[in-house]
PDB file of C-alpha atoms and ligand atoms in Angstrom:
ATOM      1  CA  MET K 876     -52.770  18.287  -8.803  1.00  0.00           C
ATOM      2  CA  LEU K 877     -49.120  18.479  -9.780  1.00  0.00           C
ATOM      3  CA  ASN K 878     -48.525  20.447 -12.916  1.00  0.00           C
ATOM      4  CA  LEU K 879     -45.838  19.600 -15.518  1.00  0.00           C
ATOM      5  CA  THR K 880     -43.408  22.260 -14.274  1.00  0.00           C
ATOM      6  CA  THR K 881     -43.538  20.913 -10.717  1.00  0.00           C
ATOM      7  CA  ILE K 882     -42.878  17.344 -11.955  1.00  0.00           C
ATOM      8  CA  ARG K 883     -39.934  18.504 -14.115  1.00  0.00           C
ATOM      9  CA  LEU K 884     -38.533  20.477 -11.188  1.00  0.00           C
ATOM     10  CA  THR K 885     -38.812  17.475  -8.860  1.00  0.00           C
ATOM     11  CA  ILE K 886     -37.009  15.214 -11.393  1.00  0.00           C
ATOM     12  CA  MET K 887     -34.252  17.827 -11.834  1.00  0.00           C
ATOM     13  CA  ILE K 888     -33.734  18.164  -8.057  1.00  0.00           C
ATOM     14  CA  ASN K 889     -33.570  14.366  -7.716  1.00  0.00           C
ATOM     15  CA  LYS K 890     -31.020  14.146 -10.542  1.00  0.00           C
ATOM     16  CA  LEU K 891     -28.891  16.853  -8.921  1.00  0.00           C
ATOM     17  CA  PHE K 892     -29.086  15.103  -5.559  1.00  0.00           C
ATOM     18  CA  PHE K 893     -27.959  11.742  -6.986  1.00  0.00           C
ATOM     19  CA  THR K 894     -25.168  13.397  -8.993  1.00  0.00           C
ATOM     20  CA  PHE K 895     -23.992  15.053  -5.765  1.00  0.00           C
ATOM     21  CA  LEU K 896     -24.043  11.681  -3.947  1.00  0.00           C
ATOM     22  CA  LEU K 897     -22.100  10.025  -6.787  1.00  0.00           C
ATOM     23  CA  LEU K 898     -19.492  12.806  -6.782  1.00  0.00           C
ATOM     24  CA  MET K 899     -19.041  12.545  -3.016  1.00  0.00           C
ATOM     25  CA  PHE K 900     -18.639   8.770  -3.299  1.00  0.00           C
ATOM     26  CA  ALA K 901     -16.103   9.061  -6.158  1.00  0.00           C
ATOM     27  CA  ARG K 902     -14.176  11.775  -4.301  1.00  0.00           C
ATOM     28  CA  GLY K 903     -13.825   9.504  -1.239  1.00  0.00           C
ATOM     29  CA  SER K 904     -12.625   6.526  -3.276  1.00  0.00           C
ATOM     30  CA  LEU K 905     -10.274   8.485  -5.501  1.00  0.00           C
ATOM     31  CA  ALA K 906      -8.710  10.257  -2.571  1.00  0.00           C
ATOM     32  CA  GLY K 907      -7.914   6.848  -1.092  1.00  0.00           C
ATOM     33  CA  SER K 908      -9.776   7.794   2.038  1.00  0.00           C
ATOM     34  CA  GLU K 909     -10.927   4.251   2.756  1.00  0.00           C
ATOM     35  CA  THR K 910     -10.063   3.512   6.329  1.00  0.00           C
ATOM     36  CA  VAL K 911      -7.759   0.623   7.103  1.00  0.00           C
ATOM     37  CA  SER K 912      -8.098  -0.597  10.679  1.00  0.00           C
ATOM     38  CA  GLY K 913      -5.123   0.426  12.752  1.00  0.00           C
ATOM     39  CA  ILE K 914      -4.007   3.094  10.253  1.00  0.00           C
ATOM     40  CA  GLY K 915      -5.158   6.698  10.310  1.00  0.00           C
ATOM     41  CA  GLU K 916      -4.200   9.475   7.926  1.00  0.00           C
ATOM     42  CA  TYR K 917      -0.699   9.334   6.426  1.00  0.00           C
ATOM     43  CA  ASP K 918       1.760  10.490   9.063  1.00  0.00           C
ATOM     44  CA  ASP K 919       5.009  11.818   7.601  1.00  0.00           C
ATOM     45  CA  ASN K 920       6.743  11.099  10.917  1.00  0.00           C
ATOM     46  CA  ASN K 921       6.451   7.347  10.426  1.00  0.00           C
ATOM     47  CA  THR K 922       9.722   5.378  10.436  1.00  0.00           C
ATOM     48  CA  PHE K 923       9.874   4.838   6.689  1.00  0.00           C
ATOM     49  CA  ALA K 924       8.989   8.462   5.949  1.00  0.00           C
ATOM     50  CA  LYS K 925      11.990   9.384   8.095  1.00  0.00           C
ATOM     51  CA  ILE K 926      14.207   6.972   6.150  1.00  0.00           C
ATOM     52  CA  LEU K 927      12.941   8.561   2.911  1.00  0.00           C
ATOM     53  CA  GLN K 928      13.683  12.020   4.313  1.00  0.00           C
ATOM     54  CA  GLY K 929      17.204  10.908   5.281  1.00  0.00           C
ATOM     55  CA  LYS K 930      16.445  11.463   8.981  1.00  0.00           C
ATOM     56  CA  LEU K 931      16.983   7.781   9.847  1.00  0.00           C
ATOM     57  CA  PRO K 932      19.769   5.576   8.489  1.00  0.00           C
ATOM     58  CA  ALA K 933      19.087   2.446   6.413  1.00  0.00           C
ATOM     59  CA  ASN K 934      21.112  -0.099   4.447  1.00  0.00           C
ATOM     60  CA  ILE K 935      19.796   0.752   1.020  1.00  0.00           C
ATOM     61  CA  VAL K 936      19.960  -2.017  -1.578  1.00  0.00           C
ATOM     62  CA  PHE K 937      18.029  -0.344  -4.415  1.00  0.00           C
ATOM     63  CA  GLU K 938      16.719   3.087  -5.331  1.00  0.00           C
ATOM     64  CA  ASN K 939      15.120   4.759  -8.313  1.00  0.00           C
ATOM     65  CA  GLU K 940      12.757   7.706  -8.888  1.00  0.00           C
ATOM     66  CA  TYR K 941       9.742   5.933  -7.343  1.00  0.00           C
ATOM     67  CA  VAL K 942      11.080   3.141  -5.139  1.00  0.00           C
ATOM     68  CA  LEU K 943      13.438   2.604  -2.215  1.00  0.00           C
ATOM     69  CA  ALA K 944      14.515  -0.788  -0.854  1.00  0.00           C
ATOM     70  CA  PHE K 945      16.530  -1.360   2.297  1.00  0.00           C
ATOM     71  CA  GLU K 946      17.360  -4.151   4.738  1.00  0.00           C
ATOM     72  CA  ASP K 947      14.910  -4.798   7.561  1.00  0.00           C
ATOM     73  CA  ILE K 948      16.377  -3.759  10.917  1.00  0.00           C
ATOM     74  CA  HIS K 949      15.218  -7.065  12.504  1.00  0.00           C
ATOM     75  CA  PRO K 950      15.630  -9.627   9.708  1.00  0.00           C
ATOM     76  CA  ILE K 951      13.674 -12.857  10.075  1.00  0.00           C
ATOM     77  CA  LYS K 952      15.474 -14.551   7.160  1.00  0.00           C
ATOM     78  CA  PRO K 953      19.046 -14.263   5.794  1.00  0.00           C
ATOM     79  CA  VAL K 954      17.598 -11.912   3.172  1.00  0.00           C
ATOM     80  CA  HIS K 955      14.914  -9.554   4.471  1.00  0.00           C
ATOM     81  CA  VAL K 956      14.478  -6.453   2.363  1.00  0.00           C
ATOM     82  CA  LEU K 957      11.694  -3.889   2.615  1.00  0.00           C
ATOM     83  CA  ILE K 958      10.525  -2.415  -0.686  1.00  0.00           C
ATOM     84  CA  ILE K 959       8.609   0.848  -0.407  1.00  0.00           C
ATOM     85  CA  PRO K 960       7.147   3.446  -2.767  1.00  0.00           C
ATOM     86  CA  LYS K 961       8.615   6.934  -2.340  1.00  0.00           C
ATOM     87  CA  GLY K 962       5.108   8.408  -2.442  1.00  0.00           C
ATOM     88  CA  GLN K 963       3.030   8.768   0.693  1.00  0.00           C
ATOM     89  CA  TYR K 964       0.862   5.635   0.792  1.00  0.00           C
ATOM     90  CA  ARG K 965      -0.264   3.937   3.999  1.00  0.00           C
ATOM     91  CA  SER K 966      -1.030   0.500   2.609  1.00  0.00           C
ATOM     92  CA  LEU K 967      -1.894  -1.400  -0.537  1.00  0.00           C
ATOM     93  CA  ILE K 968      -5.429   0.003  -0.285  1.00  0.00           C
ATOM     94  CA  ASP K 969      -4.543   3.627  -1.019  1.00  0.00           C
ATOM     95  CA  PHE K 970      -1.570   2.713  -3.237  1.00  0.00           C
ATOM     96  CA  SER K 971      -3.706   0.556  -5.538  1.00  0.00           C
ATOM     97  CA  SER K 972      -6.453   3.159  -5.770  1.00  0.00           C
ATOM     98  CA  THR K 973      -4.473   6.411  -6.007  1.00  0.00           C
ATOM     99  CA  ALA K 974      -0.888   5.758  -7.155  1.00  0.00           C
ATOM    100  CA  SER K 975      -0.015   6.650 -10.744  1.00  0.00           C
ATOM    101  CA  ASP K 976       0.581   3.930 -13.318  1.00  0.00           C
ATOM    102  CA  GLN K 977       4.287   4.863 -13.321  1.00  0.00           C
ATOM    103  CA  GLU K 978       4.526   4.295  -9.561  1.00  0.00           C
ATOM    104  CA  ILE K 979       2.724   0.951  -9.752  1.00  0.00           C
ATOM    105  CA  ILE K 980       4.775  -0.264 -12.706  1.00  0.00           C
ATOM    106  CA  ALA K 981       8.007   0.952 -11.076  1.00  0.00           C
ATOM    107  CA  ILE K 982       7.460  -0.948  -7.831  1.00  0.00           C
ATOM    108  CA  VAL K 983       6.522  -4.206  -9.558  1.00  0.00           C
ATOM    109  CA  LYS K 984       9.519  -3.983 -11.898  1.00  0.00           C
ATOM    110  CA  SER K 985      11.830  -3.153  -8.995  1.00  0.00           C
ATOM    111  CA  MET K 986      10.659  -6.265  -7.084  1.00  0.00           C
ATOM    112  CA  GLY K 987      12.029  -8.564  -9.763  1.00  0.00           C
ATOM    113  CA  LYS K 988      15.254  -6.573 -10.077  1.00  0.00           C
ATOM    114  CA  ILE K 989      15.846  -6.590  -6.299  1.00  0.00           C
ATOM    115  CA  ALA K 990      15.085 -10.328  -5.944  1.00  0.00           C
ATOM    116  CA  LYS K 991      17.603 -10.954  -8.717  1.00  0.00           C
ATOM    117  CA  ALA K 992      20.214  -8.595  -7.232  1.00  0.00           C
ATOM    118  CA  MET K 993      19.828 -10.280  -3.809  1.00  0.00           C
ATOM    119  CA  GLY K 994      20.579 -13.662  -5.423  1.00  0.00           C
ATOM    120  CA  LEU K 995      17.101 -15.090  -4.835  1.00  0.00           C
ATOM    121  CA  THR K 996      16.232 -16.097  -8.392  1.00  0.00           C
ATOM    122  CA  LYS K 997      17.398 -19.732  -8.232  1.00  0.00           C
ATOM    123  CA  ASP K 998      16.153 -20.842  -4.804  1.00  0.00           C
ATOM    124  CA  GLY K 999      13.127 -18.590  -4.662  1.00  0.00           C
ATOM    125  CA  PHE K1000      11.641 -16.169  -2.171  1.00  0.00           C
ATOM    126  CA  SER K1001       8.481 -14.871  -0.563  1.00  0.00           C
ATOM    127  CA  LEU K1002       7.096 -11.393  -1.150  1.00  0.00           C
ATOM    128  CA  MET K1003       4.325 -10.095   1.068  1.00  0.00           C
ATOM    129  CA  THR K1004       2.691  -7.020   2.520  1.00  0.00           C
ATOM    130  CA  ASN K1005       0.789  -6.561   5.771  1.00  0.00           C
ATOM    131  CA  SER K1006      -2.197  -4.247   5.816  1.00  0.00           C
ATOM    132  CA  GLY K1007      -3.896  -2.822   8.884  1.00  0.00           C
ATOM    133  CA  HIS K1008      -4.766  -4.522  12.133  1.00  0.00           C
ATOM    134  CA  ASN K1009      -5.408  -8.068  10.914  1.00  0.00           C
ATOM    135  CA  GLY K1010      -2.358  -7.917   8.657  1.00  0.00           C
ATOM    136  CA  GLY K1011      -0.222  -6.934  11.651  1.00  0.00           C
ATOM    137  CA  GLN K1012       1.088  -3.795   9.949  1.00  0.00           C
ATOM    138  CA  THR K1013       3.326  -1.865  12.344  1.00  0.00           C
ATOM    139  CA  VAL K1014       4.685   0.877  10.064  1.00  0.00           C
ATOM    140  CA  ALA K1015       2.013   2.913   8.287  1.00  0.00           C
ATOM    141  CA  HIS K1016       3.881   3.425   5.009  1.00  0.00           C
ATOM    142  CA  LEU K1017       3.246   0.729   2.400  1.00  0.00           C
ATOM    143  CA  HIS K1018       6.057  -1.827   2.349  1.00  0.00           C
ATOM    144  CA  PHE K1019       6.649  -5.244   0.858  1.00  0.00           C
ATOM    145  CA  HIS K1020       8.765  -7.810   2.707  1.00  0.00           C
ATOM    146  CA  LEU K1021      11.117  -9.688   0.399  1.00  0.00           C
ATOM    147  CA  LEU K1022      12.243 -12.808   2.260  1.00  0.00           C
ATOM    148  CA  GLY K1023      14.720 -15.455   1.183  1.00  0.00           C
ATOM    149  CA  GLY K1024      18.082 -17.091   1.660  1.00  0.00           C
ATOM    150  CA  GLU K1025      16.421 -20.145   3.245  1.00  0.00           C
ATOM    151  CA  PRO K1026      12.928 -21.668   3.064  1.00  0.00           C
ATOM    152  CA  VAL K1027      10.265 -19.182   4.152  1.00  0.00           C
ATOM    153  CA  HIS K1028       7.142 -21.364   4.042  1.00  0.00           C
ATOM    154  CA  TRP K1029       5.173 -18.990   6.261  1.00  0.00           C
ATOM    155  CA  GLU K1030       1.868 -20.403   5.088  1.00  0.00           C
ATOM    156  CA  LYS K1031       2.906 -23.937   6.113  1.00  0.00           C
ATOM    157  CA  ALA K1032       4.119 -22.653   9.489  1.00  0.00           C
ATOM    158  CA  LEU K1033       0.794 -20.904  10.112  1.00  0.00           C
ATOM    159  CA  ARG K1034      -1.201 -23.992   9.135  1.00  0.00           C
ATOM    160  CA  GLU K1035       0.855 -26.131  11.542  1.00  0.00           C
ATOM    161  CA  LYS K1036       0.388 -23.553  14.288  1.00  0.00           C
ATOM    162  CA  ASN K1037      -3.390 -23.503  13.726  1.00  0.00           C
ATOM    163  CA  ASN K1038      -3.691 -27.314  13.941  1.00  0.00           C
TER     164      ASN K1038
HETATM  165  P1  LIG X1579       5.190  -4.631   9.305  1.00  0.00           P
HETATM  166  O1  LIG X1579       5.062  -5.336  10.608  1.00  0.00           O
HETATM  167  O2  LIG X1579       4.592  -3.254   9.355  1.00  0.00           O
HETATM  168  O3  LIG X1579       4.710  -5.432   8.141  1.00  0.00           O
HETATM  169  O4  LIG X1579       6.738  -4.478   9.044  1.00  0.00           O
HETATM  170  C1  LIG X1579       7.512  -3.449   9.549  1.00  0.00           C
HETATM  171  C2  LIG X1579       8.952  -3.879   9.421  1.00  0.00           C
HETATM  172  O5  LIG X1579       9.763  -2.741   9.570  1.00  0.00           O
HETATM  173  C3  LIG X1579       9.396  -4.881  10.504  1.00  0.00           C
HETATM  174  O6  LIG X1579       9.861  -6.061   9.879  1.00  0.00           O
HETATM  175  C4  LIG X1579      10.483  -4.138  11.254  1.00  0.00           C
HETATM  176  O7  LIG X1579      11.539  -4.971  11.650  1.00  0.00           O
HETATM  177  C5  LIG X1579      10.927  -3.077  10.250  1.00  0.00           C
HETATM  178  N1  LIG X1579      11.448  -1.855  10.832  1.00  0.00           N
HETATM  179  C6  LIG X1579      10.887  -1.150  11.865  1.00  0.00           C
HETATM  180  N2  LIG X1579      11.616  -0.074  12.128  1.00  0.00           N
HETATM  181  C7  LIG X1579      12.655  -0.062  11.251  1.00  0.00           C
HETATM  182  C8  LIG X1579      13.754   0.823  11.026  1.00  0.00           C
HETATM  183  O8  LIG X1579      13.927   1.830  11.691  1.00  0.00           O
HETATM  184  N3  LIG X1579      14.606   0.498  10.024  1.00  0.00           N
HETATM  185  C9  LIG X1579      14.440  -0.619   9.256  1.00  0.00           C
HETATM  186  N4  LIG X1579      15.345  -0.845   8.310  1.00  0.00           N
HETATM  187  N5  LIG X1579      13.419  -1.471   9.434  1.00  0.00           N
HETATM  188  C10 LIG X1579      12.532  -1.204  10.417  1.00  0.00           C
END
């Protein structure tokens, strides 16, 4: 027969175990450790990290405390700007889960400012990010492609290609 002390002890051990599991789960999510296929840990030798460190040149079009924007080296549209956070984030997955509110607000605000500064307000533009293997991400530092200067219509092009 189990006495009261044994039952209480069992409940306490179970509670501790589940608290431990919860903490481990929260730690993983908060640290942004979710894996994104094709991207490992943040590597501060990636191309954009080198641009941020001033080790590689870039045609910078905008900069503030949290954000850097520069022209893509192989533009696919007359305007092709890459907008990146200065912090070390591999993709939208870790940025959205671990960046500070200031960083998130700063990058969204900068997007509008840059689109305006690049003269894209009237005719419009496309803004997109690739994440991991299926997204076709080739540089493992979060970046947004700002495309304009002529119709982008990438979704239409993909639909036509798939038909
Ligand atoms: P992703 O394919 O990862 O979405 O986009 C990476 C982008 O970075 C590509 O459009 C590519 O042309 C651009 N890129 C790669 N290396 C460099 C570089 O050294 N300088 C600049 N400015 N852009 C680069």
